[in-house]
XYZ file of C-alpha atoms in Angstrom:
196
model
C 34.677 17.057 -16.630
C 35.066 13.478 -15.310
C 35.085 14.748 -11.709
C 31.856 16.671 -12.380
C 30.158 13.540 -13.741
C 31.326 11.508 -10.735
C 30.185 14.261 -8.370
C 26.782 14.341 -10.120
C 26.463 10.559 -9.817
C 27.280 10.784 -6.110
C 24.752 13.631 -5.703
C 22.065 11.563 -7.448
C 22.815 8.662 -5.089
C 22.464 10.978 -2.061
C 19.100 12.296 -3.302
C 17.814 8.785 -4.078
C 18.847 7.327 -0.713
C 17.465 10.295 1.239
C 14.158 10.078 -0.657
C 14.010 6.363 0.103
C 14.643 7.080 3.796
C 11.763 9.607 3.797
C 9.443 7.079 2.151
C 10.398 4.376 4.653
C 9.750 6.836 7.482
C 6.285 7.661 6.063
C 5.541 3.940 5.709
C 6.360 3.457 9.418
C 9.667 1.664 8.832
C 11.660 3.770 11.266
C 14.573 1.393 11.748
C 15.331 1.113 8.005
C 14.938 4.865 7.543
C 17.307 5.661 10.420
C 19.865 3.156 9.128
C 20.036 4.915 5.755
C 20.337 8.347 7.352
C 22.969 7.351 9.921
C 24.984 4.730 8.019
C 24.611 5.276 4.268
C 24.251 9.018 3.782
C 27.244 10.372 5.765
C 29.879 8.517 3.683
C 28.072 9.426 0.432
C 27.936 13.098 1.424
C 31.594 13.084 2.506
C 32.689 11.531 -0.818
C 30.567 14.022 -2.762
C 32.035 17.001 -0.854
C 35.574 15.735 -1.545
C 34.853 15.683 -5.289
C 33.820 19.354 -5.343
C 36.203 22.295 -5.787
C 36.961 23.983 -2.459
C 35.132 27.161 -3.524
C 31.842 25.279 -3.754
C 31.846 23.703 -0.265
C 29.584 26.370 1.313
C 27.192 26.256 -1.634
C 27.169 22.472 -1.325
C 25.905 22.673 2.269
C 23.088 24.989 1.171
C 22.279 22.600 -1.703
C 22.050 19.732 0.790
C 19.681 21.671 3.062
C 17.502 22.633 0.077
C 17.462 19.049 -1.176
C 16.441 17.697 2.256
C 13.549 20.180 2.426
C 12.487 19.548 -1.188
C 12.538 15.752 -0.895
C 10.593 15.776 2.375
C 8.005 18.021 0.716
C 7.724 15.738 -2.316
C 7.260 12.678 -0.096
C 4.643 14.520 2.001
C 2.740 15.500 -1.137
C 3.089 11.934 -2.427
C 1.593 10.584 0.768
C -1.379 12.955 0.462
C -1.922 11.817 -3.116
C -1.602 8.186 -2.057
C -4.302 8.659 0.614
C -6.595 10.420 -1.860
C -6.108 7.801 -4.599
C -6.393 4.948 -2.126
C -9.647 6.297 -0.703
C -11.098 6.616 -4.204
C -9.845 3.175 -5.187
C -11.071 1.410 -2.041
C -14.396 3.209 -1.644
C -15.471 3.701 -5.254
C -13.580 1.903 -7.997
C -12.969 -1.566 -6.521
C -16.553 -1.934 -5.196
C -17.953 -0.931 -8.609
C -15.770 -3.481 -10.364
C -16.718 -6.140 -7.812
C -20.417 -5.300 -8.215
C -20.228 -5.624 -12.002
C -18.475 -8.964 -11.734
C -20.871 -10.112 -9.019
C -23.908 -9.119 -11.107
C -22.589 -11.224 -13.978
C -22.183 -14.348 -11.890
C -24.943 -13.887 -9.294
C -27.606 -15.654 -11.362
C -25.202 -18.525 -12.154
C -24.442 -18.869 -8.448
C -28.124 -18.838 -7.457
C -28.927 -21.459 -10.111
C -26.075 -23.673 -8.922
C -27.143 -23.380 -5.280
C -30.745 -24.270 -6.190
C -29.479 -27.332 -8.085
C -27.430 -28.450 -5.075
C -30.383 -27.912 -2.735
C -32.691 -29.916 -5.006
C -30.105 -32.704 -5.216
C -29.802 -32.856 -1.401
C -33.591 -32.955 -1.027
C -33.786 -35.823 -3.522
C -31.095 -37.715 -1.622
C -32.918 -37.184 1.686
C -36.284 -38.135 0.156
C -34.830 -41.427 -1.070
C -33.408 -42.253 2.339
C -35.480 -44.581 4.584
C -33.815 -43.249 7.779
C -34.234 -39.559 8.431
C -32.065 -37.916 11.026
C -33.856 -36.008 13.773
C -32.402 -33.432 16.074
C -33.814 -32.678 19.486
C -31.500 -29.830 20.484
C -31.399 -26.646 18.499
C -27.882 -25.578 17.595
C -26.911 -22.141 18.772
C -24.972 -19.911 16.387
C -21.261 -19.656 17.018
C -20.413 -16.382 18.699
C -16.667 -16.429 18.302
C -15.266 -13.569 16.273
C -12.390 -12.750 13.995
C -10.582 -9.649 12.840
C -10.584 -8.598 9.170
C -8.655 -5.408 8.608
C -10.027 -2.844 11.079
C -13.313 -4.693 11.611
C -14.262 -7.237 14.285
C -16.871 -9.673 12.984
C -18.892 -12.484 14.571
C -18.263 -15.854 12.929
C -21.989 -16.518 12.561
C -22.583 -13.364 10.481
C -21.580 -14.604 7.024
C -22.492 -11.496 5.022
C -20.575 -9.278 7.463
C -17.590 -11.666 7.241
C -17.599 -11.440 3.442
C -17.851 -7.634 3.532
C -15.003 -7.421 6.058
C -12.746 -9.731 4.063
C -13.470 -7.859 0.824
C -12.693 -4.570 2.572
C -9.391 -5.949 3.887
C -8.545 -7.362 0.437
C -9.344 -3.979 -1.140
C -6.949 -2.259 1.282
C -4.166 -4.724 0.456
C -4.790 -4.317 -3.273
C -4.795 -0.518 -2.997
C -1.512 -0.574 -1.059
C 0.078 -2.753 -3.757
C -1.197 -0.587 -6.608
C -0.500 2.761 -4.948
C 2.969 2.351 -3.480
C 4.275 5.619 -2.012
C 7.654 4.918 -3.594
C 6.086 4.764 -7.088
C 3.971 7.881 -6.529
C 6.981 9.897 -5.338
C 9.055 8.673 -8.284
C 6.304 9.721 -10.717
C 6.076 13.118 -9.007
C 9.847 13.480 -9.291
C 9.793 12.439 -12.968
C 7.054 15.007 -13.607
C 9.330 17.678 -12.057
C 6.706 19.160 -9.759
C 9.213 21.272 -7.773
C 7.854 24.557 -9.213
C 4.310 23.491 -8.259
C 5.324 22.683 -4.672
C 7.143 26.000 -4.258
C 4.188 28.100 -5.478
């Protein structure tokens, strides 16, 4: 009985580490994924096989193959869900929340800006020396990158949109981690759903 528990613990460790390697691979972290597969899994699998009765060795190899296929499928499905959720979050939910917050504070912002403008005009009106400019300033044409967008520095509204879009992507990636989605799928025991 003790051997069976130890073998089950070792099996669980193999499944967890392989799943993690699949997730790292999907997240583009090839080096970390390969390290787990080449360095961590072989000793775990060897120890697990040694804990099994000799009559189960062939079945164990089939179980490993099935587990590899199942875990890759779960991670693939998790990635599809992540993309779907992320698209909904980035394109619909976050902008709606931002718009509601912006609507609340827009009038306060406009009022504050008008107060500052009036204050500057009063300060200039009270000044006996007024600055004059003979050359018109040209807008800055340098650009910057925000997420996937290239934006001119002079285009303030486009800069704000680009930064908000990049922030939304970062937020979505933090909220919708592939690791968490796969773990939830595993906890929900969706194997029968994937096989059908």
